[in-house]
mmCIF file of C-alpha atoms and ligand atoms in Angstrom:
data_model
loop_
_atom_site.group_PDB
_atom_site.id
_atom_site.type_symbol
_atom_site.label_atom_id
_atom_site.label_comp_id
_atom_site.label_asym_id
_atom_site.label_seq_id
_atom_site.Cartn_x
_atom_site.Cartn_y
_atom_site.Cartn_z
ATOM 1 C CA UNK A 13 -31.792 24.614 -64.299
ATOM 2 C CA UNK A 14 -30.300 22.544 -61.350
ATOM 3 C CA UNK A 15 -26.447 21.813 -61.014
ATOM 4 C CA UNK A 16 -25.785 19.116 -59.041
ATOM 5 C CA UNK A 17 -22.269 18.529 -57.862
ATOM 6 C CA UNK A 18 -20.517 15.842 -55.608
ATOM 7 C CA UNK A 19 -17.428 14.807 -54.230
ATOM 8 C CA UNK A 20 -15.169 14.072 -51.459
ATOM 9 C CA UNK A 21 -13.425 16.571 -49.402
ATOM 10 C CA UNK A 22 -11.506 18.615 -50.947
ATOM 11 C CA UNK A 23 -12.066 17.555 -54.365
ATOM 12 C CA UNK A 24 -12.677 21.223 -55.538
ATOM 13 C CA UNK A 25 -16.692 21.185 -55.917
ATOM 14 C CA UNK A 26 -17.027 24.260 -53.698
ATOM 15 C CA UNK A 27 -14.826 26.510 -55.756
ATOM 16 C CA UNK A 28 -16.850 25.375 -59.011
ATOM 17 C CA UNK A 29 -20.029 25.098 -57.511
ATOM 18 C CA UNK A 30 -19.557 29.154 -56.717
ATOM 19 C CA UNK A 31 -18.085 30.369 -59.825
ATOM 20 C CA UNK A 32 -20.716 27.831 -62.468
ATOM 21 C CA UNK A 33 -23.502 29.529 -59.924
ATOM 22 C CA UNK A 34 -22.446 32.946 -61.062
ATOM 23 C CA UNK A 35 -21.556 32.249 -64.646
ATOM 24 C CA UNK A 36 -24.909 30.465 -64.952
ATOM 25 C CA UNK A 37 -26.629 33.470 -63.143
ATOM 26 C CA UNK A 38 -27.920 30.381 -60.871
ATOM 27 C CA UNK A 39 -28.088 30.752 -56.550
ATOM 28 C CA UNK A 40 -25.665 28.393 -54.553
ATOM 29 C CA UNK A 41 -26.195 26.344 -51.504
ATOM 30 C CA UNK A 42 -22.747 24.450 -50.519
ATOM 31 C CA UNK A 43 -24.863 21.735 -48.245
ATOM 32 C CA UNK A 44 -21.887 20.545 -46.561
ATOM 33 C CA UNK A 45 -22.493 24.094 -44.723
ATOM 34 C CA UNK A 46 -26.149 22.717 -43.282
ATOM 35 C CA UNK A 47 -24.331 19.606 -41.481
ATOM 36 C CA UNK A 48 -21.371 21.855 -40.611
ATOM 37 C CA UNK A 49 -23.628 24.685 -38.809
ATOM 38 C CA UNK A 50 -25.430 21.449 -36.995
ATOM 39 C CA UNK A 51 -22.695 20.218 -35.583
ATOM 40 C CA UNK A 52 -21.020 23.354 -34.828
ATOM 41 C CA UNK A 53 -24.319 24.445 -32.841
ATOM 42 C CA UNK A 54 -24.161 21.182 -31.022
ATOM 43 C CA UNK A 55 -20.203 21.226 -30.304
ATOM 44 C CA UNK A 56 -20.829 24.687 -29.284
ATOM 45 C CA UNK A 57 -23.524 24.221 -26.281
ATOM 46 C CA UNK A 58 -21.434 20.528 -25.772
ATOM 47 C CA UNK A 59 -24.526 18.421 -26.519
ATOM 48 C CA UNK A 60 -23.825 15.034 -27.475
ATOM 49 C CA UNK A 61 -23.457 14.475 -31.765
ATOM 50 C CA UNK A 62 -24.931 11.058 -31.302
ATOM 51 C CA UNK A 63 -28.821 12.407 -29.979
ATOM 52 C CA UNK A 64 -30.825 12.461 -33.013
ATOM 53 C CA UNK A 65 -33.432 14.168 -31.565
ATOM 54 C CA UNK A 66 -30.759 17.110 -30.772
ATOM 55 C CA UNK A 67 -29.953 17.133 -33.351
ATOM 56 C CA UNK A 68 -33.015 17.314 -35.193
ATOM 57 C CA UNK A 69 -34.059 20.237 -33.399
ATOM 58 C CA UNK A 70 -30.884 22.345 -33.840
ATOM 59 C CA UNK A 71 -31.514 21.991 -37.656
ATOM 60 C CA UNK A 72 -35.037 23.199 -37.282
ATOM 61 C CA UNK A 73 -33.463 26.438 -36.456
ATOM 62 C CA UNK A 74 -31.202 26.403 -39.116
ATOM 63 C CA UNK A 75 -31.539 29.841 -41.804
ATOM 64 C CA UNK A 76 -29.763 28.815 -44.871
ATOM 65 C CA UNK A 77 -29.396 32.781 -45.538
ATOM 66 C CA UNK A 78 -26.584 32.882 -42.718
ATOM 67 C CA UNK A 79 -23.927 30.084 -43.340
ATOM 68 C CA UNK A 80 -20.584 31.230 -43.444
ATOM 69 C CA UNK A 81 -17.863 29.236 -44.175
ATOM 70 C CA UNK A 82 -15.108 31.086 -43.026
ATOM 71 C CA UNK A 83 -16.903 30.698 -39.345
ATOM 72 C CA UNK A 84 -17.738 26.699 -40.074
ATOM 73 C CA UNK A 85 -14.574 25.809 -42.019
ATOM 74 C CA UNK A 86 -12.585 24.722 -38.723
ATOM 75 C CA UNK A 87 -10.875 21.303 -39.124
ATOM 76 C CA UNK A 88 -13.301 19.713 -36.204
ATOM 77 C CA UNK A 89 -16.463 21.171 -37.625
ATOM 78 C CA UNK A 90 -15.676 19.141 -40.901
ATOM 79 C CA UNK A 91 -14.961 16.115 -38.434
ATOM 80 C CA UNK A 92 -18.203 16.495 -36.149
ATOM 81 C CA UNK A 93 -20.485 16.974 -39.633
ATOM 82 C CA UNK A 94 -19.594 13.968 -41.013
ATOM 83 C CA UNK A 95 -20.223 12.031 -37.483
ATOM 84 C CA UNK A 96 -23.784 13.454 -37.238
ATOM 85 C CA UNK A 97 -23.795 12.774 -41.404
ATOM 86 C CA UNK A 98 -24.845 9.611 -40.417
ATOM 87 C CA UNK A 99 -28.208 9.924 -38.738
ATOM 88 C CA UNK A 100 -30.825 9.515 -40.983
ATOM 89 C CA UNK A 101 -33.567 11.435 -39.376
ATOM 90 C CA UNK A 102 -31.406 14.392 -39.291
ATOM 91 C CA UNK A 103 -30.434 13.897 -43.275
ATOM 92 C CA UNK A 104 -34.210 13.720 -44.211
ATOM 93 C CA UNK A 105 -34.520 17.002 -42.329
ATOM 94 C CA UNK A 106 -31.895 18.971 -44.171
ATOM 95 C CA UNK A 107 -32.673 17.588 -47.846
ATOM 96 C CA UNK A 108 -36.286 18.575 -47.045
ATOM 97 C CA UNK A 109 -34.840 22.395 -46.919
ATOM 98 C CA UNK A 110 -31.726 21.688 -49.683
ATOM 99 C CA UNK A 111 -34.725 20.181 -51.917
ATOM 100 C CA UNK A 112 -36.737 23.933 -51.010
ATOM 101 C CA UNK A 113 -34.114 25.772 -52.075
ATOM 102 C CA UNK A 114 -33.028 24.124 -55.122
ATOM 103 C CA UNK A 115 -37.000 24.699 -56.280
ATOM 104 C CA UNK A 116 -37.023 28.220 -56.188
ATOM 105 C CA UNK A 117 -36.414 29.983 -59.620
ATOM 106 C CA UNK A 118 -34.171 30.639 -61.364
ATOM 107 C CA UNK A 119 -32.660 27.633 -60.362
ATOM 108 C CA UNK A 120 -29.582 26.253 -58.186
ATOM 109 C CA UNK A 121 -26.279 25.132 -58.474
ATOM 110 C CA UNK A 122 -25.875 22.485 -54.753
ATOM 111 C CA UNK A 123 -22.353 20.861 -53.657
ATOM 112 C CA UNK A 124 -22.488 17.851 -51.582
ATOM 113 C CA UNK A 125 -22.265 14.235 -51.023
ATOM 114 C CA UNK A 126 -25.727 12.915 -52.275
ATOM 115 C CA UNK A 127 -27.007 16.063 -54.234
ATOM 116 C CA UNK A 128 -27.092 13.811 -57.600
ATOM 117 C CA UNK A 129 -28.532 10.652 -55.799
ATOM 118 C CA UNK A 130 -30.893 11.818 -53.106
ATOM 119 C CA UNK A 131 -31.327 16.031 -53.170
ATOM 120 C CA UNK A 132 -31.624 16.239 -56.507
ATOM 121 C CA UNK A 133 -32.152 13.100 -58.556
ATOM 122 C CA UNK A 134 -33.774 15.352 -61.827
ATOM 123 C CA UNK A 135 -30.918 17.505 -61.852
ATOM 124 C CA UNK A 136 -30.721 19.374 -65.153
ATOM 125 C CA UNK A 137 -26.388 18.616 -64.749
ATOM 126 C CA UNK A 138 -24.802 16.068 -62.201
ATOM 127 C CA UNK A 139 -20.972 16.206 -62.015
ATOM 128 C CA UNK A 140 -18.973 14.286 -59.577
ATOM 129 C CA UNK A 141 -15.468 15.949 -58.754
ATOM 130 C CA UNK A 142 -12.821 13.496 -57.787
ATOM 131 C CA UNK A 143 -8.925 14.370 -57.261
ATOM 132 C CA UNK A 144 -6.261 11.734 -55.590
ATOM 133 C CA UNK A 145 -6.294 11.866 -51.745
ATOM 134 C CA UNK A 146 -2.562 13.451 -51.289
ATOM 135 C CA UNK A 147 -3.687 16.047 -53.697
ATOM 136 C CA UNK A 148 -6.579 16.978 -52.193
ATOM 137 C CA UNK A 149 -4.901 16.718 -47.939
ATOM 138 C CA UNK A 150 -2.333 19.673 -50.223
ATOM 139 C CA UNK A 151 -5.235 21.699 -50.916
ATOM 140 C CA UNK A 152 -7.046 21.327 -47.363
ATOM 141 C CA UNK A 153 -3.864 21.830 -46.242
ATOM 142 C CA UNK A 154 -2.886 25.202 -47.454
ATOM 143 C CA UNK A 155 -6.921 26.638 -47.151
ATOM 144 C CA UNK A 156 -6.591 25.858 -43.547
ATOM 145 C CA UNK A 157 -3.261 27.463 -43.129
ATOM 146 C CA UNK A 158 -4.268 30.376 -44.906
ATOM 147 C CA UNK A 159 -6.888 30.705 -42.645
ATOM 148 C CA UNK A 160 -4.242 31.336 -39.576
ATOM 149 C CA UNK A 161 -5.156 27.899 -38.924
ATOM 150 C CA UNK A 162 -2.609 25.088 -38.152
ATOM 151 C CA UNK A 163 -2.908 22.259 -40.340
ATOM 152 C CA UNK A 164 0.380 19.535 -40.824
ATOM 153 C CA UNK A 165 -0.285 17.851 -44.206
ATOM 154 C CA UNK A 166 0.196 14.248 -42.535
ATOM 155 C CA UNK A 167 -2.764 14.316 -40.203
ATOM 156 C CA UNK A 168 -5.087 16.406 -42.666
ATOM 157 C CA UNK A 169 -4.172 13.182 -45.109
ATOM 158 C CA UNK A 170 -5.103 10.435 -42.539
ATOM 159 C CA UNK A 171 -8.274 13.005 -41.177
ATOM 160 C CA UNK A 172 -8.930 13.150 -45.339
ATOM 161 C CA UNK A 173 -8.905 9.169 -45.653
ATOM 162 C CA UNK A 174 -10.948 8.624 -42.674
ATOM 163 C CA UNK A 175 -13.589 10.946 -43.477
ATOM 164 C CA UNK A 176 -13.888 9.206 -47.526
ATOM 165 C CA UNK A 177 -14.328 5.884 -45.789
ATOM 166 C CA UNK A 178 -17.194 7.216 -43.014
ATOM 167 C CA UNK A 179 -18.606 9.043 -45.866
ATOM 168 C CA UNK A 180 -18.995 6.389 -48.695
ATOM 169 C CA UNK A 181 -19.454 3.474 -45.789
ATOM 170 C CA UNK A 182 -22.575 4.691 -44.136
ATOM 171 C CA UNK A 183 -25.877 3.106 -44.951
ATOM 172 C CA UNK A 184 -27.872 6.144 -45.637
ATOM 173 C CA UNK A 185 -27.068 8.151 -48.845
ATOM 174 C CA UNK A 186 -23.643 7.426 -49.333
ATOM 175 C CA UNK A 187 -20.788 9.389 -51.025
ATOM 176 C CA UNK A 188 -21.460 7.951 -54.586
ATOM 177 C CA UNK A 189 -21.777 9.442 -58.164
ATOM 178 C CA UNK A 190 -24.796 9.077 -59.825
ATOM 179 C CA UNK A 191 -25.382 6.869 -62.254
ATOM 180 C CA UNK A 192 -25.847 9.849 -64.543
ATOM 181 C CA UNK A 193 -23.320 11.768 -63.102
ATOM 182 C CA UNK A 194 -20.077 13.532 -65.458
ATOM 183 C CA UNK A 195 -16.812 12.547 -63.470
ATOM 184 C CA UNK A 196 -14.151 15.115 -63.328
ATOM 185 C CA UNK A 197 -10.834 14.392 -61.951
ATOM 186 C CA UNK A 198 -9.382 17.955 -61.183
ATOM 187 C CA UNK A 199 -5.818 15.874 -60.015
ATOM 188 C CA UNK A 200 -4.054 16.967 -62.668
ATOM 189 C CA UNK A 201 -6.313 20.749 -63.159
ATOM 190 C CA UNK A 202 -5.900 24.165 -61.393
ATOM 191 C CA UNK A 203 -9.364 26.099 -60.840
ATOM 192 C CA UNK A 204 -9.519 27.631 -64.523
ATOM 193 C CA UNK A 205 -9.217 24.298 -66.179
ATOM 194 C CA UNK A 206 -11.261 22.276 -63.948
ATOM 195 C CA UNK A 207 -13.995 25.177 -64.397
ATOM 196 C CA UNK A 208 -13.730 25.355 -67.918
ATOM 197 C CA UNK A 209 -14.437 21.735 -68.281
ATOM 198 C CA UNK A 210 -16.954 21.689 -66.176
ATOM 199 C CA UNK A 211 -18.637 24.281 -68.185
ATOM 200 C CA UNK A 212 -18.416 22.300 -71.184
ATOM 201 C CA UNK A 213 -20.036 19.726 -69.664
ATOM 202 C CA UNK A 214 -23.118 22.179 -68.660
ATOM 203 C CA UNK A 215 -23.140 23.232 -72.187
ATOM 204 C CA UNK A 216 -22.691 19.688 -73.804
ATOM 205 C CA UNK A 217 -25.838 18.441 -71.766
ATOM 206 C CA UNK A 218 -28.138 21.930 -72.412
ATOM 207 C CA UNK A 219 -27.436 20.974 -75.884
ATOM 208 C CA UNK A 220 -28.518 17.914 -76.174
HETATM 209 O O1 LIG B 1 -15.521 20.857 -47.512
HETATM 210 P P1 LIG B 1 -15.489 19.434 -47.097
HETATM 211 O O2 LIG B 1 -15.658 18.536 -48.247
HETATM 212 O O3 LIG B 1 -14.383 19.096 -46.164
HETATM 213 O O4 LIG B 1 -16.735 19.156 -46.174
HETATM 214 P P2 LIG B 1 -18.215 19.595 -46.385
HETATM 215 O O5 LIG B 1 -18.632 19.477 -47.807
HETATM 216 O O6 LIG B 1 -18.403 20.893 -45.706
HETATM 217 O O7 LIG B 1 -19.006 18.428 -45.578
HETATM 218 C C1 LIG B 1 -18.726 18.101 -44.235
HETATM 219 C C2 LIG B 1 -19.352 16.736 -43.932
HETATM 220 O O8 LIG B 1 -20.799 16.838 -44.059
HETATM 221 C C3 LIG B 1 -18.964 15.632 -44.915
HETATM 222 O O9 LIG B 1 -17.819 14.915 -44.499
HETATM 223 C C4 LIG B 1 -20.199 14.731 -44.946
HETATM 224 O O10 LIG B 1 -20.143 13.745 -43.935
HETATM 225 C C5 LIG B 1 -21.338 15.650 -44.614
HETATM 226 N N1 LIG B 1 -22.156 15.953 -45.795
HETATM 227 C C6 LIG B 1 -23.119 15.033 -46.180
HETATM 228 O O11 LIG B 1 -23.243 13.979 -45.579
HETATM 229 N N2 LIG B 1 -23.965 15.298 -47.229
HETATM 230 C C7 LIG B 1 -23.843 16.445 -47.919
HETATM 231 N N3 LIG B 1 -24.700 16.686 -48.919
HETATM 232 C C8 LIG B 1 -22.835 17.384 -47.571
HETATM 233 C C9 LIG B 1 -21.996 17.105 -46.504
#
């Protein structure tokens, strides 16, 4: 069985992804990690996030075993990813390992942007999380802050915004739900509803 979930920033797909990956006794790969570590390689030795062939490289390297998103979380991580997000040769490098990984048994639950569209278009499940921008810059907000980082719920709005539009504007594998995909608006839904739904959707479809 294969999970695939997608959605903007924010929009709570991490948090589900985890907890329908242990309910479902499936593995997890949160892919927005794989662009994050990229860029954070790149920021870290200050090579350019515009050299494709850089960048290429550094995600040859990558292990998938040792992404941590406490380390990778940092506002500017998010910011660099989705700038080096856009190069194509780099994308067909990291679905080529998300697509490994979501092969092995027993199966995978994967959080992303284009897990339903490109990663995983034969997903057993595709759900697209969606939740209105200010409430989703309130939930970046207080992860960030209770991280000990400093986060002002203006500019993580506008940075929120900014990112959607980069992220659903670029030519290659754009933020989009499936045609197949379940929409879930978790506006209006704290973690337990949103994950309850989202189970019954799971179930609903294994049904079938
Ligand atoms: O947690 P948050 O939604 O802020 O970010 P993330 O999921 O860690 O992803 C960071 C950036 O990586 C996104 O803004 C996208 O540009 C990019 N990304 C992508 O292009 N495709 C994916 N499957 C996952 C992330």
């Amino acid at each position: 069985m294969i999970i695939a979930i997608d959605g903007p920033a924010a929009s709570g797909k991490g948090t589900l992804a985890r907890r329908l990956a242990a309910h479902f006794g499936l593995r997890h790969l949160d892919t927005g990690l794989t662009y994050r570590a990229v860029a954070a390689a790149l920021l870290a030795r200050g090579l350019p996030l515009g050299d494709e062939a850089v960048a290429i490289a550094t995600a040859r390297n990558l292990d998938l075993t040792r992404l941590d998103r406490d380390v990778l979380s940092a506002h500017e991580i998010g910011e660099a990813a989705s700038r080096i997000a856009v190069l194509p040769g780099l994308r067909r490098e990291l679905v080529a390992l998300q697509k490994r990984f979501a092969e092995q048994p027993p199966g995978a639950v994967l959080d992303g942007r284009d897990i339903g569209t490109v990663v995983c278009p034969d997903a057993t499940v595709k759900l697209f999380c969606t939740a209105s921008p200010e409430v989703r810059a309130r939930r970046r907000t207080a992860e960030l802050q209770s991280k000990g980082g400093e986060a002002a719920y203006d500019k993580v709005l506008d940075d929120l915004r900014r990112r959607d539009a980069r992220d659903a504007g670029r030519d290659v594998a754009p933020l989009k739900p499936a045609d197949d995909a379940h929409l879930l608006d978790t506006s209006e839904m704290d973690i337990e509803t949103a994950f309850k739904a989202a189970v019954d959707i799971v179930d609903g479809v294994r049904a079938d």
